[in-house]
């Protein structure tokens, strides 16, 4: 077993930085559950090899396995975050005039055509199905079928990956190396990353504002900067990392608002799918590595902001089609948000009942200090995202006018002037924002961040979509990375870095760049595998059928309960 590297600074030593030898009851429970699943997987595999059909009755009674899914999706955001590929095309006779219809109907129709939702679905224009009063946009999409064989294979692979997490960051079978920062090396790698991506993976996409490929690209390059910020200990980029996290929270508000606005789907199934996507992987990773949930604060934040958006849209949802009543709801949300996060001490009392989940037991006397700090930093980003989603069609209509063909030189000059003013205005605002805020030290910047992060977000969105050419292409390498941001975020803490991101995982001592390359390849392969596994689990375990859902829940509870009882007996025997 590898010992702690002597190069690791003493200041970094804590309970997470040394190998752990005591196996927890939760870890034993997971191990016993895994062995149980492996046993059934082996039995199932043998029945297939010898052409037996021990599980045939279950398979034949499972409509999800036998169905042919015409409207398929990959679970997401996020999403929320797996993907329904939708037809973005729209003929000219489908265009909506902003002057000819009710503003709220105009907003809804434009969202229905091509607003990217949080679970990475792009909504089609609603079509009425024969014999049904609901449009397709109002009905939950049918998830892709996942067979029992595929599900069980995913379980086996998932358990093996969790065991690898356990070995790397709990037992610590590999050496730990000290992080070091060189601005020259860091900027060179960033330059190389963007050069390769932009030069060799540029790909066309439909000309739509904030189209799915564009937002995936946005998430992808930000995630790389976020992970490398930790890997190379690039502390001087702290203020920029705060902006990137605010962008993710903005997407949570924008995407989920868009979904509920278009689909009007507040079903338990939808809620469970979202909560599963956000918390399934982090729960098992935390149990396998014996960490607290709040160590992975991004998951806690996105869960909270999703729930606030859900409550906002579901409460008095009949008001959602009236602009005046929607204004009342937005004001109420803003007031509640300000009371919770802008009045000192209120955050603690509001979230104290949830301290068993949101608490972090470190050296602070207040176990909710981490949650209060992290959520407070971006407590206006989600609200701003919802406002942007609500007003998205107005910006789209403006850009369509600017991009349209001119009937006269005067009209052409006006449109060129408007585009130039938009670009110059955003540029000047960006320079002013950067000079006033981005030069601040960490503590000073944190005080202004909640109220100023919306500025760079707005500037980026406008400049990224200011011309059809910019909207019609995306960097495919970044977009691929953007689809697995949740997995890369969680994996970085255990198989890319170690000890709460304070040390490097070392495969090749003495070769930092080669080690970086090998660790990156392993890290990305495992993260992408986890992305696929989470999709399979979500689609199999949470069917859009209450009876089947209860059956699956029953089997899960039974297996984990029995494993927990055996684990309790084992740990009691040790003590």
PDB file of N, CA and C in Angstrom, residues 541-575:
ATOM      1  N   UNK A 541     -34.987   2.110 -13.479  1.00  0.00           N
ATOM      2  CA  UNK A 541     -35.517   2.129 -12.115  1.00  0.00           C
ATOM      3  C   UNK A 541     -36.697   3.080 -11.934  1.00  0.00           C
ATOM      4  N   UNK A 542     -36.800   4.104 -12.795  1.00  0.00           N
ATOM      5  CA  UNK A 542     -37.882   5.084 -12.643  1.00  0.00           C
ATOM      6  C   UNK A 542     -38.733   5.102 -13.911  1.00  0.00           C
ATOM      7  N   UNK A 543     -39.512   4.054 -14.125  1.00  0.00           N
ATOM      8  CA  UNK A 543     -40.401   4.036 -15.292  1.00  0.00           C
ATOM      9  C   UNK A 543     -41.565   4.988 -15.076  1.00  0.00           C
ATOM     10  N   UNK A 544     -42.156   5.413 -16.161  1.00  0.00           N
ATOM     11  CA  UNK A 544     -43.327   6.300 -16.074  1.00  0.00           C
ATOM     12  C   UNK A 544     -44.582   5.452 -15.849  1.00  0.00           C
ATOM     13  N   UNK A 545     -44.520   4.666 -14.779  1.00  0.00           N
ATOM     14  CA  UNK A 545     -45.597   3.737 -14.424  1.00  0.00           C
ATOM     15  C   UNK A 545     -45.531   3.547 -12.916  1.00  0.00           C
ATOM     16  N   UNK A 546     -46.526   4.030 -12.204  1.00  0.00           N
ATOM     17  CA  UNK A 546     -46.478   4.019 -10.743  1.00  0.00           C
ATOM     18  C   UNK A 546     -46.354   2.609 -10.163  1.00  0.00           C
ATOM     19  N   UNK A 547     -47.043   1.646 -10.766  1.00  0.00           N
ATOM     20  CA  UNK A 547     -46.998   0.277 -10.263  1.00  0.00           C
ATOM     21  C   UNK A 547     -45.592  -0.302 -10.393  1.00  0.00           C
ATOM     22  N   UNK A 548     -44.991  -0.150 -11.558  1.00  0.00           N
ATOM     23  CA  UNK A 548     -43.644  -0.655 -11.771  1.00  0.00           C
ATOM     24  C   UNK A 548     -42.641   0.074 -10.891  1.00  0.00           C
ATOM     25  N   UNK A 549     -42.863   1.379 -10.705  1.00  0.00           N
ATOM     26  CA  UNK A 549     -41.981   2.166  -9.860  1.00  0.00           C
ATOM     27  C   UNK A 549     -41.986   1.644  -8.423  1.00  0.00           C
ATOM     28  N   UNK A 550     -43.168   1.336  -7.920  1.00  0.00           N
ATOM     29  CA  UNK A 550     -43.274   0.796  -6.561  1.00  0.00           C
ATOM     30  C   UNK A 550     -42.615  -0.575  -6.449  1.00  0.00           C
ATOM     31  N   UNK A 551     -42.761  -1.388  -7.491  1.00  0.00           N
ATOM     32  CA  UNK A 551     -42.135  -2.715  -7.486  1.00  0.00           C
ATOM     33  C   UNK A 551     -40.613  -2.582  -7.417  1.00  0.00           C
ATOM     34  N   UNK A 552     -40.079  -1.696  -8.248  1.00  0.00           N
ATOM     35  CA  UNK A 552     -38.630  -1.480  -8.243  1.00  0.00           C
ATOM     36  C   UNK A 552     -38.172  -0.951  -6.888  1.00  0.00           C
ATOM     37  N   UNK A 553     -38.939  -0.024  -6.330  1.00  0.00           N
ATOM     38  CA  UNK A 553     -38.598   0.527  -5.026  1.00  0.00           C
ATOM     39  C   UNK A 553     -38.616  -0.554  -3.957  1.00  0.00           C
ATOM     40  N   UNK A 554     -39.584  -1.450  -4.042  1.00  0.00           N
ATOM     41  CA  UNK A 554     -39.688  -2.552  -3.072  1.00  0.00           C
ATOM     42  C   UNK A 554     -38.441  -3.428  -3.117  1.00  0.00           C
ATOM     43  N   UNK A 555     -38.014  -3.844  -4.317  1.00  0.00           N
ATOM     44  CA  UNK A 555     -36.829  -4.689  -4.431  1.00  0.00           C
ATOM     45  C   UNK A 555     -35.575  -3.971  -3.941  1.00  0.00           C
ATOM     46  N   UNK A 556     -35.471  -2.692  -4.240  1.00  0.00           N
ATOM     47  CA  UNK A 556     -34.301  -1.924  -3.796  1.00  0.00           C
ATOM     48  C   UNK A 556     -34.238  -1.870  -2.270  1.00  0.00           C
ATOM     49  N   UNK A 557     -35.381  -1.586  -1.650  1.00  0.00           N
ATOM     50  CA  UNK A 557     -35.424  -1.491  -0.188  1.00  0.00           C
ATOM     51  C   UNK A 557     -35.088  -2.832   0.447  1.00  0.00           C
ATOM     52  N   UNK A 558     -35.615  -3.904  -0.102  1.00  0.00           N
ATOM     53  CA  UNK A 558     -35.362  -5.231   0.454  1.00  0.00           C
ATOM     54  C   UNK A 558     -33.870  -5.573   0.383  1.00  0.00           C
ATOM     55  N   UNK A 559     -33.268  -5.382  -0.792  1.00  0.00           N
ATOM     56  CA  UNK A 559     -31.856  -5.751  -0.965  1.00  0.00           C
ATOM     57  C   UNK A 559     -30.962  -4.933  -0.044  1.00  0.00           C
ATOM     58  N   UNK A 560     -31.195  -3.599   0.007  1.00  0.00           N
ATOM     59  CA  UNK A 560     -30.350  -2.752   0.847  1.00  0.00           C
ATOM     60  C   UNK A 560     -30.606  -3.004   2.332  1.00  0.00           C
ATOM     61  N   UNK A 561     -31.844  -3.306   2.691  1.00  0.00           N
ATOM     62  CA  UNK A 561     -32.154  -3.567   4.103  1.00  0.00           C
ATOM     63  C   UNK A 561     -31.464  -4.828   4.591  1.00  0.00           C
ATOM     64  N   UNK A 562     -31.543  -5.880   3.797  1.00  0.00           N
ATOM     65  CA  UNK A 562     -30.883  -7.129   4.177  1.00  0.00           C
ATOM     66  C   UNK A 562     -29.376  -6.931   4.257  1.00  0.00           C
ATOM     67  N   UNK A 563     -28.824  -6.229   3.285  1.00  0.00           N
ATOM     68  CA  UNK A 563     -27.380  -5.968   3.293  1.00  0.00           C
ATOM     69  C   UNK A 563     -26.987  -5.131   4.504  1.00  0.00           C
ATOM     70  N   UNK A 564     -27.818  -4.154   4.849  1.00  0.00           N
ATOM     71  CA  UNK A 564     -27.528  -3.308   6.006  1.00  0.00           C
ATOM     72  C   UNK A 564     -27.553  -4.112   7.304  1.00  0.00           C
ATOM     73  N   UNK A 565     -28.482  -5.056   7.418  1.00  0.00           N
ATOM     74  CA  UNK A 565     -28.545  -5.896   8.617  1.00  0.00           C
ATOM     75  C   UNK A 565     -27.292  -6.756   8.750  1.00  0.00           C
ATOM     76  N   UNK A 566     -26.862  -7.352   7.646  1.00  0.00           N
ATOM     77  CA  UNK A 566     -25.635  -8.137   7.685  1.00  0.00           C
ATOM     78  C   UNK A 566     -24.428  -7.247   8.001  1.00  0.00           C
ATOM     79  N   UNK A 567     -24.418  -6.048   7.420  1.00  0.00           N
ATOM     80  CA  UNK A 567     -23.309  -5.125   7.673  1.00  0.00           C
ATOM     81  C   UNK A 567     -23.270  -4.712   9.137  1.00  0.00           C
ATOM     82  N   UNK A 568     -24.436  -4.496   9.712  1.00  0.00           N
ATOM     83  CA  UNK A 568     -24.503  -4.148  11.135  1.00  0.00           C
ATOM     84  C   UNK A 568     -23.962  -5.285  11.994  1.00  0.00           C
ATOM     85  N   UNK A 569     -24.312  -6.499  11.618  1.00  0.00           N
ATOM     86  CA  UNK A 569     -23.802  -7.646  12.366  1.00  0.00           C
ATOM     87  C   UNK A 569     -22.298  -7.770  12.258  1.00  0.00           C
ATOM     88  N   UNK A 570     -21.759  -7.510  11.079  1.00  0.00           N
ATOM     89  CA  UNK A 570     -20.308  -7.602  10.877  1.00  0.00           C
ATOM     90  C   UNK A 570     -19.575  -6.542  11.695  1.00  0.00           C
ATOM     91  N   UNK A 571     -20.053  -5.283  11.605  1.00  0.00           N
ATOM     92  CA  UNK A 571     -19.391  -4.197  12.336  1.00  0.00           C
ATOM     93  C   UNK A 571     -19.547  -4.370  13.839  1.00  0.00           C
ATOM     94  N   UNK A 572     -20.684  -4.898  14.285  1.00  0.00           N
ATOM     95  CA  UNK A 572     -20.876  -5.142  15.718  1.00  0.00           C
ATOM     96  C   UNK A 572     -19.913  -6.204  16.216  1.00  0.00           C
ATOM     97  N   UNK A 573     -19.647  -7.181  15.366  1.00  0.00           N
ATOM     98  CA  UNK A 573     -18.699  -8.217  15.737  1.00  0.00           C
ATOM     99  C   UNK A 573     -17.297  -7.682  15.916  1.00  0.00           C
ATOM    100  N   UNK A 574     -16.923  -6.692  15.073  1.00  0.00           N
ATOM    101  CA  UNK A 574     -15.605  -6.085  15.177  1.00  0.00           C
ATOM    102  C   UNK A 574     -15.466  -5.287  16.470  1.00  0.00           C
ATOM    103  N   UNK A 575     -16.560  -4.576  16.824  1.00  0.00           N
ATOM    104  CA  UNK A 575     -16.482  -3.718  17.998  1.00  0.00           C
ATOM    105  C   UNK A 575     -16.610  -4.515  19.299  1.00  0.00           C
TER     106      UNK A 575
END
